[in-house]
Amino acid sequence: MLEFIRAHKRLTQILLLLFIIPSFAFVGLEGYSRFGTDSNVVAKVAGYSITKEELEAAQRQQMDRFREMLGTQFDQKMLDTPEMRQNVLDKLIAQRALLAELSSKNLSVSDQAVQQAILSTPGLTTADGKFDNERYKSLLAAQGLTPTGYEASLRQDLALQQLNNAIQSSAFASKAVVARLSGIAAQQREIQQLDFKPADFISKVNVTDEMLRSYYKNNSAQYAIPEQLKIEYVILNNAAVASQVSITDADIKAYYEQNAKRYTVDEQRRASHILIAVKKDSAPADVAAAKAKAETLLIQLRKNPAEFSKLAKENSQDPGSAERGGDLDFFSHGMMVKPFEDAAYKLKQDEISDIVQSDFGFHIIKVTAIKPASVKSLDEARAEITAEITKQLAAKKYAEMAEVFSNTIYEQADSLKPVADKLKLTVETASNVTRESAGTAAGNAVLNNPKFLQALFSDEAIKRKHNTEAVEIAPNTLVSGRVIEYKPVSQRTFDEVRGSVLERVTQIEARTLARKAGESKLASLQKTAADEAGFNAAKVVSRAKQDVDGAALAAIMKTDVSKLPAFVGVDLPSQGYAIYRINKVIAPAVVDDARRLAEQQQISTALAQEEMLAYIDYLKEKSKVKILQPIVPANPDAQNKPIALPASN
C-alpha cells in the first residue's frame, strides 16, 4: 500500500495542498478581486490577482496553525523556506482557479447550509441550547472579522468543499487492483546483512596535508564566522499594553451587573435510570413487550427501592450507565432529552419516577442528588472579570499605541529611547545576532523572527544605525530594533580548524573505502553465492515490519527475486555500506474481508486525491495562470554551488 503511494509522489503534493494544511480563509470577496498594481501582484489566475499581502497573510495563517499544533516543538525556520512559500502560493492559485470555476458555473450554497454550518460550530451555544450571537460576534471580532465577511468566506469554503467532494467521488479502485497492491504490501522477505562500517577502515586511511588544505579551501563556508550584530530592541504587545490598563472597582461591578447571567449556575440534578431500549421502527408487539418489562421492574422497585442499582446493572440496556448502577452524574436543563428532563425535574431527591417513554425506549428514573441554582458572587468573579475587562481595553488601547509606536521610531530614528519612554516600554539588548538566529537569545521567538532579522540586516539599519521599521511578528505584536555594533563575516584560519578538517576528511575517506570494499564483495557474491561468511543471522522484513534502514528496505523490496539467493548493496550515509542477501520470499497470509475493505478505501482515497490534482491542473491551464513574481531561494547561487571534495590518494 505504502509502495503504491510512494510511486505516486504527486499525491504528497495534493495532500499538503488541499488536506494537510487547513484552508486559508478569504475575507469576504475582497480577497478575490481584480485590483492590485503589477508591482504588488505575485500571480494572476483567470484575470484575478494574488497580491503580496494575500500571500503574506496566508503564510502567517499557516505559521499560526503549525505553531498551535506543535507548541514548544514549533520551529519557524523549518517552515519559512522557499519551498513552503511556493506551497502556499500553489494553494492560493488552486483556490483561485477553483473559485473561478465556481463563478463561471454559478455554483453556490444556500443560506440554510451556511446557517447550519455556523450553528454546528462548537462553543457557540448556551447552556440551554440556544445560539449565542454575542459570543459569535466577539470571536469574529477577536480575529478581525465581521459576520458578513466571515459568512461570505464560509459560503465559498462550503462551495469549494462540495466541488471537491463531487470530483473525488468519481474515483474508485477495482478489487483486482486492491488484491494486487495488498499482496505486494504484505509480502515478506527473509534477509541476512553484511556491513562495511567506515570505522573499520579508518586505520587504512592515508590523509595528506594537501587533502586537508583542499577540503578547507573547497568548503571554506563551513569555517566562516558569520556577520554578527549587537542590538537593542523594544516590543509592543498585549502584555505591555495590559500592564498599562487600569480598572476600577466600579468598572468591575458594572461589568458584573451587565453580565449577571454568566455568573449564574442553574439547578443541577443527579439521576440514575434503568433503560429498556426500543427502536423507533420497532413493531407494536416489541414496544409492548419492552413496556411490560419496564413495568415489572418498576413494581419490584416500589417494593424495594434500595435494589435500584442492582436492577440497573442486571437489566438496563444503556451501556454507558448500566455498569455504574444506572448513574448519569449531574446534568442541567438542556442536557437530556425532553421527556427524561421533564420527569427528572419533577422528582424529589431519592424519589423514583413512573415509566417515562423517550426516543430511546422506556426509562425508570431515580433522582439521587440535587444542586440548587447558585450565583457566583462579585468577589468570586472578580479575577475573571478583571482579566476580561483588561483584555477588551488592551485590544482597544493597542491600536492607539501601535500608531504611536510606528510614528515615533520613524520620526526619531536614531534611538529607541523616545518610543520606550513615551509608551513605557523596556529597551532590551542582544548579542551575537546572525542572519539565521539571534545567538544568545536562541530561545526568544521575537529575535528569531525572519522578518525582524531581515530588517536588522538591512543597509539602513547597519550603515546608518537607524531604527528598523515596526515589524509585526505575530498578531498584536510589533518590534523595532537598532544596531549598536556590526561585525562583518570573518574566516577561521586553516591552523585553527585543522583538527576538525582532519576528522571530517578521515570520515569521508573511510566511507569511500568501506563503499569500495562493499561494492567489490557484492560483485563477487553476484557471481557465486556460496560465500556466506560475515552475514548476520537471518530475519524477516516487510513494508509493515521495517527492521532495517528505510533506503535499505526500499532496495530489498525492489530487488529481482526470480533467482535466489539474490543480493543488493545499499550506501547508507549514517552507517556505511551494507549488502543484503535475500534467501526467500514469503507470500502474504489470507487477508480477511474487513482488512481488504479498509485497503480498498485507502486506495480509493489516494486515487480520489489524484483525480482532484488532475482536475486542479486542468483548471490552472483553463485559468491561464501567470506567475509574475516567482519565489526563488534567498541565495540561489549558494544553493546551486557544488561542494568539492578532495580526491582520494
PDB file of C-alpha atoms in Angstrom, residues 97-249:
ATOM      1  CA  ALA A  97      -8.799  28.515 -10.027  1.00  0.00           C
ATOM      2  CA  LEU A  98     -11.500  26.614  -8.153  1.00  0.00           C
ATOM      3  CA  LEU A  99     -13.306  29.829  -7.224  1.00  0.00           C
ATOM      4  CA  ALA A 100     -13.165  30.993 -10.837  1.00  0.00           C
ATOM      5  CA  GLU A 101     -14.781  27.713 -11.858  1.00  0.00           C
ATOM      6  CA  LEU A 102     -17.487  28.122  -9.204  1.00  0.00           C
ATOM      7  CA  SER A 103     -18.165  31.624 -10.501  1.00  0.00           C
ATOM      8  CA  SER A 104     -18.305  30.591 -14.164  1.00  0.00           C
ATOM      9  CA  LYS A 105     -20.703  27.718 -13.381  1.00  0.00           C
ATOM     10  CA  ASN A 106     -22.796  29.839 -10.961  1.00  0.00           C
ATOM     11  CA  LEU A 107     -22.274  27.255  -8.219  1.00  0.00           C
ATOM     12  CA  SER A 108     -23.060  28.306  -4.656  1.00  0.00           C
ATOM     13  CA  VAL A 109     -24.557  27.040  -1.398  1.00  0.00           C
ATOM     14  CA  SER A 110     -27.814  28.047   0.232  1.00  0.00           C
ATOM     15  CA  ASP A 111     -28.235  30.419   3.158  1.00  0.00           C
ATOM     16  CA  GLN A 112     -29.600  27.462   5.119  1.00  0.00           C
ATOM     17  CA  ALA A 113     -26.363  25.477   4.597  1.00  0.00           C
ATOM     18  CA  VAL A 114     -24.255  28.424   5.785  1.00  0.00           C
ATOM     19  CA  GLN A 115     -26.502  28.893   8.805  1.00  0.00           C
ATOM     20  CA  GLN A 116     -26.308  25.196   9.676  1.00  0.00           C
ATOM     21  CA  ALA A 117     -22.508  25.243   9.474  1.00  0.00           C
ATOM     22  CA  ILE A 118     -22.348  28.184  11.882  1.00  0.00           C
ATOM     23  CA  LEU A 119     -24.866  26.637  14.291  1.00  0.00           C
ATOM     24  CA  SER A 120     -22.845  23.421  14.403  1.00  0.00           C
ATOM     25  CA  THR A 121     -19.654  25.239  15.438  1.00  0.00           C
ATOM     26  CA  PRO A 122     -18.614  24.042  18.947  1.00  0.00           C
ATOM     27  CA  GLY A 123     -18.815  26.615  21.736  1.00  0.00           C
ATOM     28  CA  LEU A 124     -21.472  28.841  20.183  1.00  0.00           C
ATOM     29  CA  THR A 125     -24.459  27.534  22.139  1.00  0.00           C
ATOM     30  CA  THR A 126     -25.548  28.476  25.625  1.00  0.00           C
ATOM     31  CA  ALA A 127     -26.342  26.008  28.402  1.00  0.00           C
ATOM     32  CA  ASP A 128     -29.997  25.952  27.338  1.00  0.00           C
ATOM     33  CA  GLY A 129     -29.054  25.020  23.760  1.00  0.00           C
ATOM     34  CA  LYS A 130     -29.643  28.442  22.196  1.00  0.00           C
ATOM     35  CA  PHE A 131     -27.253  30.101  19.730  1.00  0.00           C
ATOM     36  CA  ASP A 132     -25.035  32.679  21.476  1.00  0.00           C
ATOM     37  CA  ASN A 133     -24.975  35.501  18.935  1.00  0.00           C
ATOM     38  CA  GLU A 134     -22.905  37.820  21.125  1.00  0.00           C
ATOM     39  CA  ARG A 135     -20.170  35.230  21.583  1.00  0.00           C
ATOM     40  CA  TYR A 136     -20.224  34.577  17.840  1.00  0.00           C
ATOM     41  CA  LYS A 137     -19.633  38.265  17.111  1.00  0.00           C
ATOM     42  CA  SER A 138     -16.937  38.629  19.773  1.00  0.00           C
ATOM     43  CA  LEU A 139     -14.996  35.618  18.475  1.00  0.00           C
ATOM     44  CA  LEU A 140     -15.055  37.044  14.963  1.00  0.00           C
ATOM     45  CA  ALA A 141     -14.028  40.493  16.213  1.00  0.00           C
ATOM     46  CA  ALA A 142     -11.050  38.967  18.033  1.00  0.00           C
ATOM     47  CA  GLN A 143      -9.845  37.704  14.643  1.00  0.00           C
ATOM     48  CA  GLY A 144     -10.540  40.988  12.898  1.00  0.00           C
ATOM     49  CA  LEU A 145     -13.564  39.609  11.044  1.00  0.00           C
ATOM     50  CA  THR A 146     -17.153  40.769  10.612  1.00  0.00           C
ATOM     51  CA  PRO A 147     -20.163  38.419  10.384  1.00  0.00           C
ATOM     52  CA  THR A 148     -20.757  39.496   6.764  1.00  0.00           C
ATOM     53  CA  GLY A 149     -17.167  38.858   5.722  1.00  0.00           C
ATOM     54  CA  TYR A 150     -16.895  35.579   7.596  1.00  0.00           C
ATOM     55  CA  GLU A 151     -20.176  34.250   6.209  1.00  0.00           C
ATOM     56  CA  ALA A 152     -19.099  35.122   2.659  1.00  0.00           C
ATOM     57  CA  SER A 153     -15.837  33.274   3.302  1.00  0.00           C
ATOM     58  CA  LEU A 154     -17.688  30.298   4.774  1.00  0.00           C
ATOM     59  CA  ARG A 155     -20.045  30.191   1.789  1.00  0.00           C
ATOM     60  CA  GLN A 156     -17.021  29.979  -0.531  1.00  0.00           C
ATOM     61  CA  ASP A 157     -15.404  27.254   1.577  1.00  0.00           C
ATOM     62  CA  LEU A 158     -18.592  25.168   1.573  1.00  0.00           C
ATOM     63  CA  ALA A 159     -18.948  25.554  -2.196  1.00  0.00           C
ATOM     64  CA  LEU A 160     -15.328  24.513  -2.670  1.00  0.00           C
ATOM     65  CA  GLN A 161     -15.920  21.511  -0.425  1.00  0.00           C
ATOM     66  CA  GLN A 162     -18.926  20.432  -2.486  1.00  0.00           C
ATOM     67  CA  LEU A 163     -16.931  20.711  -5.720  1.00  0.00           C
ATOM     68  CA  ASN A 164     -14.059  18.799  -4.154  1.00  0.00           C
ATOM     69  CA  ASN A 165     -16.381  16.000  -2.990  1.00  0.00           C
ATOM     70  CA  ALA A 166     -18.023  15.755  -6.423  1.00  0.00           C
ATOM     71  CA  ILE A 167     -14.664  15.281  -8.180  1.00  0.00           C
ATOM     72  CA  GLN A 168     -13.231  12.839  -5.656  1.00  0.00           C
ATOM     73  CA  SER A 169     -16.357  10.686  -5.580  1.00  0.00           C
ATOM     74  CA  SER A 170     -15.727   9.807  -9.240  1.00  0.00           C
ATOM     75  CA  ALA A 171     -12.643   7.719  -8.356  1.00  0.00           C
ATOM     76  CA  PHE A 172     -12.748   4.041  -7.364  1.00  0.00           C
ATOM     77  CA  ALA A 173     -10.357   1.082  -7.047  1.00  0.00           C
ATOM     78  CA  SER A 174     -11.209  -2.301  -8.545  1.00  0.00           C
ATOM     79  CA  LYS A 175     -10.931  -5.474  -6.454  1.00  0.00           C
ATOM     80  CA  ALA A 176      -8.204  -6.806  -8.750  1.00  0.00           C
ATOM     81  CA  VAL A 177      -6.040  -3.719  -8.230  1.00  0.00           C
ATOM     82  CA  VAL A 178      -6.614  -3.834  -4.472  1.00  0.00           C
ATOM     83  CA  ALA A 179      -5.728  -7.530  -4.299  1.00  0.00           C
ATOM     84  CA  ARG A 180      -2.515  -6.975  -6.274  1.00  0.00           C
ATOM     85  CA  LEU A 181      -1.380  -3.978  -4.232  1.00  0.00           C
ATOM     86  CA  SER A 182      -2.375  -5.645  -0.978  1.00  0.00           C
ATOM     87  CA  GLY A 183      -0.285  -8.699  -1.872  1.00  0.00           C
ATOM     88  CA  ILE A 184       2.732  -6.552  -2.693  1.00  0.00           C
ATOM     89  CA  ALA A 185       2.367  -4.552   0.518  1.00  0.00           C
ATOM     90  CA  ALA A 186       2.066  -7.668   2.712  1.00  0.00           C
ATOM     91  CA  GLN A 187       4.926  -9.635   1.099  1.00  0.00           C
ATOM     92  CA  GLN A 188       7.798 -10.607   3.428  1.00  0.00           C
ATOM     93  CA  ARG A 189      11.424 -11.389   2.593  1.00  0.00           C
ATOM     94  CA  GLU A 190      13.984 -13.273   4.667  1.00  0.00           C
ATOM     95  CA  ILE A 191      17.332 -11.481   4.596  1.00  0.00           C
ATOM     96  CA  GLN A 192      20.836 -11.507   6.017  1.00  0.00           C
ATOM     97  CA  GLN A 193      23.011  -8.411   6.325  1.00  0.00           C
ATOM     98  CA  LEU A 194      26.738  -7.871   5.809  1.00  0.00           C
ATOM     99  CA  ASP A 195      28.052  -4.478   6.996  1.00  0.00           C
ATOM    100  CA  PHE A 196      31.046  -2.473   5.833  1.00  0.00           C
ATOM    101  CA  LYS A 197      31.437   0.171   8.536  1.00  0.00           C
ATOM    102  CA  PRO A 198      33.637   3.245   7.982  1.00  0.00           C
ATOM    103  CA  ALA A 199      35.076   2.831  11.477  1.00  0.00           C
ATOM    104  CA  ASP A 200      36.662  -0.458  10.391  1.00  0.00           C
ATOM    105  CA  PHE A 201      38.581   1.335   7.608  1.00  0.00           C
ATOM    106  CA  ILE A 202      39.913   4.375   9.493  1.00  0.00           C
ATOM    107  CA  SER A 203      43.266   2.685  10.131  1.00  0.00           C
ATOM    108  CA  LYS A 204      43.691   2.270   6.358  1.00  0.00           C
ATOM    109  CA  VAL A 205      43.094   5.943   5.582  1.00  0.00           C
ATOM    110  CA  ASN A 206      46.108   7.945   4.437  1.00  0.00           C
ATOM    111  CA  VAL A 207      45.416  11.683   4.725  1.00  0.00           C
ATOM    112  CA  THR A 208      47.916  14.173   3.327  1.00  0.00           C
ATOM    113  CA  ASP A 209      48.303  17.841   4.116  1.00  0.00           C
ATOM    114  CA  GLU A 210      47.325  18.595   0.530  1.00  0.00           C
ATOM    115  CA  MET A 211      43.988  16.779   1.013  1.00  0.00           C
ATOM    116  CA  LEU A 212      43.291  18.749   4.180  1.00  0.00           C
ATOM    117  CA  ARG A 213      44.031  22.093   2.578  1.00  0.00           C
ATOM    118  CA  SER A 214      41.968  21.181  -0.486  1.00  0.00           C
ATOM    119  CA  TYR A 215      38.949  20.308   1.664  1.00  0.00           C
ATOM    120  CA  TYR A 216      39.373  23.516   3.690  1.00  0.00           C
ATOM    121  CA  LYS A 217      39.555  25.594   0.508  1.00  0.00           C
ATOM    122  CA  ASN A 218      36.561  23.959  -1.179  1.00  0.00           C
ATOM    123  CA  ASN A 219      34.418  24.098   1.968  1.00  0.00           C
ATOM    124  CA  SER A 220      35.545  27.404   3.415  1.00  0.00           C
ATOM    125  CA  ALA A 221      31.935  28.381   4.162  1.00  0.00           C
ATOM    126  CA  GLN A 222      31.866  25.714   6.879  1.00  0.00           C
ATOM    127  CA  TYR A 223      34.632  27.549   8.723  1.00  0.00           C
ATOM    128  CA  ALA A 224      33.389  31.107   8.298  1.00  0.00           C
ATOM    129  CA  ILE A 225      32.249  33.198  11.231  1.00  0.00           C
ATOM    130  CA  PRO A 226      29.010  34.825  10.021  1.00  0.00           C
ATOM    131  CA  GLU A 227      28.396  38.535  10.322  1.00  0.00           C
ATOM    132  CA  GLN A 228      27.019  39.381  13.755  1.00  0.00           C
ATOM    133  CA  LEU A 229      25.131  42.186  15.407  1.00  0.00           C
ATOM    134  CA  LYS A 230      24.777  43.599  18.856  1.00  0.00           C
ATOM    135  CA  ILE A 231      21.336  45.179  19.011  1.00  0.00           C
ATOM    136  CA  GLU A 232      18.794  46.856  21.219  1.00  0.00           C
ATOM    137  CA  TYR A 233      15.076  46.448  20.656  1.00  0.00           C
ATOM    138  CA  VAL A 234      11.633  47.255  22.034  1.00  0.00           C
ATOM    139  CA  ILE A 235       8.466  45.169  21.844  1.00  0.00           C
ATOM    140  CA  LEU A 236       4.888  46.372  21.858  1.00  0.00           C
ATOM    141  CA  ASN A 237       2.459  43.524  22.565  1.00  0.00           C
ATOM    142  CA  ASN A 238      -0.700  42.751  24.507  1.00  0.00           C
ATOM    143  CA  ALA A 239       1.234  42.122  27.708  1.00  0.00           C
ATOM    144  CA  ALA A 240       2.914  45.539  27.533  1.00  0.00           C
ATOM    145  CA  VAL A 241      -0.405  47.235  26.816  1.00  0.00           C
ATOM    146  CA  ALA A 242      -2.300  45.299  29.503  1.00  0.00           C
ATOM    147  CA  SER A 243       0.205  46.387  32.155  1.00  0.00           C
ATOM    148  CA  GLN A 244      -0.850  49.982  31.496  1.00  0.00           C
ATOM    149  CA  VAL A 245      -4.590  49.355  31.710  1.00  0.00           C
ATOM    150  CA  SER A 246      -6.198  50.496  34.964  1.00  0.00           C
ATOM    151  CA  ILE A 247      -9.527  49.093  36.128  1.00  0.00           C
ATOM    152  CA  THR A 248     -11.606  50.452  38.991  1.00  0.00           C
ATOM    153  CA  ASP A 249     -13.948  48.623  41.357  1.00  0.00           C
TER     154      ASP A 249
END
